[in-house]
Amino acid sequence: MGHTLHEESKTNQDRENQELLPLLPVKSKDKKKNKKPEDSCILVVGTTGTGKTSTVNIYTGSDLKVGEGAQSVTGTTVAVEDEIHAHAPKWIDNPGWSDSDGKSDNKVFKELLCHMQNNKLLWLKQCVVCSTQPRMDSTLQAQAKLLT
């Protein structure tokens, strides 16, 4: 049986109010011992309409729906299995910054972190930034601050 609109709203509100666990430093000698391939991920970020989902599709062999233009198609954060490379990290796609559906950058980023935490994708192997801008303007600088 599907979720009702009320249940879905409650779930989204719960995600917004979810407390993120603090990141703890890991001693370098412990990194290799505790790291598991299924915990690793490649995070794809950028402004809506810059090719994040297309990038994920190309590198993983998946067939996620992509948009034509700046209108957001990816409405939520998703983890994608790599269908091309065995034992590869999962790729994480998301709505992106400056979302055309009106989500704030902070909300998109918090949903992204909650998704990683809830799915135990705790080892960020790579961060891929998709951009169509030739220089680091104030918008890109503000978005980069979310990642640091």
JSON list of C-alpha atoms in Angstrom, two decimals, residues 62-115:
[
{"chain": "A", "resi": 62, "resn": "SER", "atom": "CA", "xyz": [22.45, 3.50, -15.56]},
{"chain": "A", "resi": 63, "resn": "ASP", "atom": "CA", "xyz": [19.50, 5.06, -17.35]},
{"chain": "A", "resi": 64, "resn": "LEU", "atom": "CA", "xyz": [18.23, 7.75, -14.99]},
{"chain": "A", "resi": 65, "resn": "LYS", "atom": "CA", "xyz": [15.84, 10.27, -16.53]},
{"chain": "A", "resi": 66, "resn": "VAL", "atom": "CA", "xyz": [17.58, 13.49, -17.61]},
{"chain": "A", "resi": 67, "resn": "GLY", "atom": "CA", "xyz": [16.13, 16.87, -18.41]},
{"chain": "A", "resi": 68, "resn": "GLU", "atom": "CA", "xyz": [16.51, 19.13, -21.39]},
{"chain": "A", "resi": 69, "resn": "GLY", "atom": "CA", "xyz": [17.45, 22.52, -20.04]},
{"chain": "A", "resi": 70, "resn": "ALA", "atom": "CA", "xyz": [17.55, 24.05, -16.62]},
{"chain": "A", "resi": 71, "resn": "GLN", "atom": "CA", "xyz": [14.28, 22.58, -15.27]},
{"chain": "A", "resi": 72, "resn": "SER", "atom": "CA", "xyz": [15.02, 20.10, -12.51]},
{"chain": "A", "resi": 73, "resn": "VAL", "atom": "CA", "xyz": [14.14, 16.47, -13.20]},
{"chain": "A", "resi": 74, "resn": "THR", "atom": "CA", "xyz": [15.98, 14.88, -10.26]},
{"chain": "A", "resi": 75, "resn": "GLY", "atom": "CA", "xyz": [13.71, 15.64, -7.31]},
{"chain": "A", "resi": 76, "resn": "THR", "atom": "CA", "xyz": [15.55, 13.79, -4.57]},
{"chain": "A", "resi": 77, "resn": "THR", "atom": "CA", "xyz": [18.97, 12.41, -3.71]},
{"chain": "A", "resi": 78, "resn": "VAL", "atom": "CA", "xyz": [19.62, 8.90, -5.05]},
{"chain": "A", "resi": 79, "resn": "ALA", "atom": "CA", "xyz": [22.48, 6.42, -4.76]},
{"chain": "A", "resi": 80, "resn": "VAL", "atom": "CA", "xyz": [23.25, 4.62, -8.02]},
{"chain": "A", "resi": 81, "resn": "GLU", "atom": "CA", "xyz": [25.01, 1.28, -8.36]},
{"chain": "A", "resi": 82, "resn": "ASP", "atom": "CA", "xyz": [27.84, 1.19, -10.91]},
{"chain": "A", "resi": 83, "resn": "GLU", "atom": "CA", "xyz": [26.73, -1.37, -13.51]},
{"chain": "A", "resi": 84, "resn": "ILE", "atom": "CA", "xyz": [30.01, -1.15, -15.46]},
{"chain": "A", "resi": 85, "resn": "HIS", "atom": "CA", "xyz": [32.75, -1.53, -12.86]},
{"chain": "A", "resi": 86, "resn": "ALA", "atom": "CA", "xyz": [32.70, -4.35, -10.31]},
{"chain": "A", "resi": 87, "resn": "HIS", "atom": "CA", "xyz": [33.14, -3.34, -6.64]},
{"chain": "A", "resi": 88, "resn": "ALA", "atom": "CA", "xyz": [32.98, 0.35, -7.55]},
{"chain": "A", "resi": 89, "resn": "PRO", "atom": "CA", "xyz": [31.57, 2.93, -5.14]},
{"chain": "A", "resi": 90, "resn": "LYS", "atom": "CA", "xyz": [27.97, 4.07, -5.47]},
{"chain": "A", "resi": 91, "resn": "TRP", "atom": "CA", "xyz": [27.40, 7.35, -7.26]},
{"chain": "A", "resi": 92, "resn": "ILE", "atom": "CA", "xyz": [25.17, 9.92, -5.55]},
{"chain": "A", "resi": 93, "resn": "ASP", "atom": "CA", "xyz": [22.95, 12.15, -7.70]},
{"chain": "A", "resi": 94, "resn": "ASN", "atom": "CA", "xyz": [20.83, 15.00, -6.30]},
{"chain": "A", "resi": 95, "resn": "PRO", "atom": "CA", "xyz": [18.61, 17.93, -7.37]},
{"chain": "A", "resi": 96, "resn": "GLY", "atom": "CA", "xyz": [21.52, 20.36, -7.31]},
{"chain": "A", "resi": 97, "resn": "TRP", "atom": "CA", "xyz": [22.13, 23.89, -6.19]},
{"chain": "A", "resi": 98, "resn": "SER", "atom": "CA", "xyz": [19.84, 26.73, -7.28]},
{"chain": "A", "resi": 99, "resn": "ASP", "atom": "CA", "xyz": [17.10, 24.13, -7.70]},
{"chain": "A", "resi": 100, "resn": "SER", "atom": "CA", "xyz": [14.42, 25.14, -10.20]},
{"chain": "A", "resi": 101, "resn": "ASP", "atom": "CA", "xyz": [11.75, 23.67, -7.91]},
{"chain": "A", "resi": 102, "resn": "GLY", "atom": "CA", "xyz": [12.63, 26.21, -5.20]},
{"chain": "A", "resi": 103, "resn": "LYS", "atom": "CA", "xyz": [14.62, 24.10, -2.71]},
{"chain": "A", "resi": 104, "resn": "SER", "atom": "CA", "xyz": [17.32, 26.12, -0.99]},
{"chain": "A", "resi": 105, "resn": "ASP", "atom": "CA", "xyz": [20.95, 25.07, -1.40]},
{"chain": "A", "resi": 106, "resn": "ASN", "atom": "CA", "xyz": [21.11, 24.36, 2.34]},
{"chain": "A", "resi": 107, "resn": "LYS", "atom": "CA", "xyz": [18.05, 22.08, 2.15]},
{"chain": "A", "resi": 108, "resn": "VAL", "atom": "CA", "xyz": [19.45, 20.20, -0.87]},
{"chain": "A", "resi": 109, "resn": "PHE", "atom": "CA", "xyz": [22.79, 19.76, 0.90]},
{"chain": "A", "resi": 110, "resn": "LYS", "atom": "CA", "xyz": [21.20, 18.59, 4.16]},
{"chain": "A", "resi": 111, "resn": "GLU", "atom": "CA", "xyz": [19.05, 16.05, 2.27]},
{"chain": "A", "resi": 112, "resn": "LEU", "atom": "CA", "xyz": [22.21, 14.86, 0.54]},
{"chain": "A", "resi": 113, "resn": "LEU", "atom": "CA", "xyz": [24.07, 14.38, 3.84]},
{"chain": "A", "resi": 114, "resn": "CYS", "atom": "CA", "xyz": [21.05, 12.66, 5.44]},
{"chain": "A", "resi": 115, "resn": "HIS", "atom": "CA", "xyz": [20.84, 10.28, 2.46]}
]
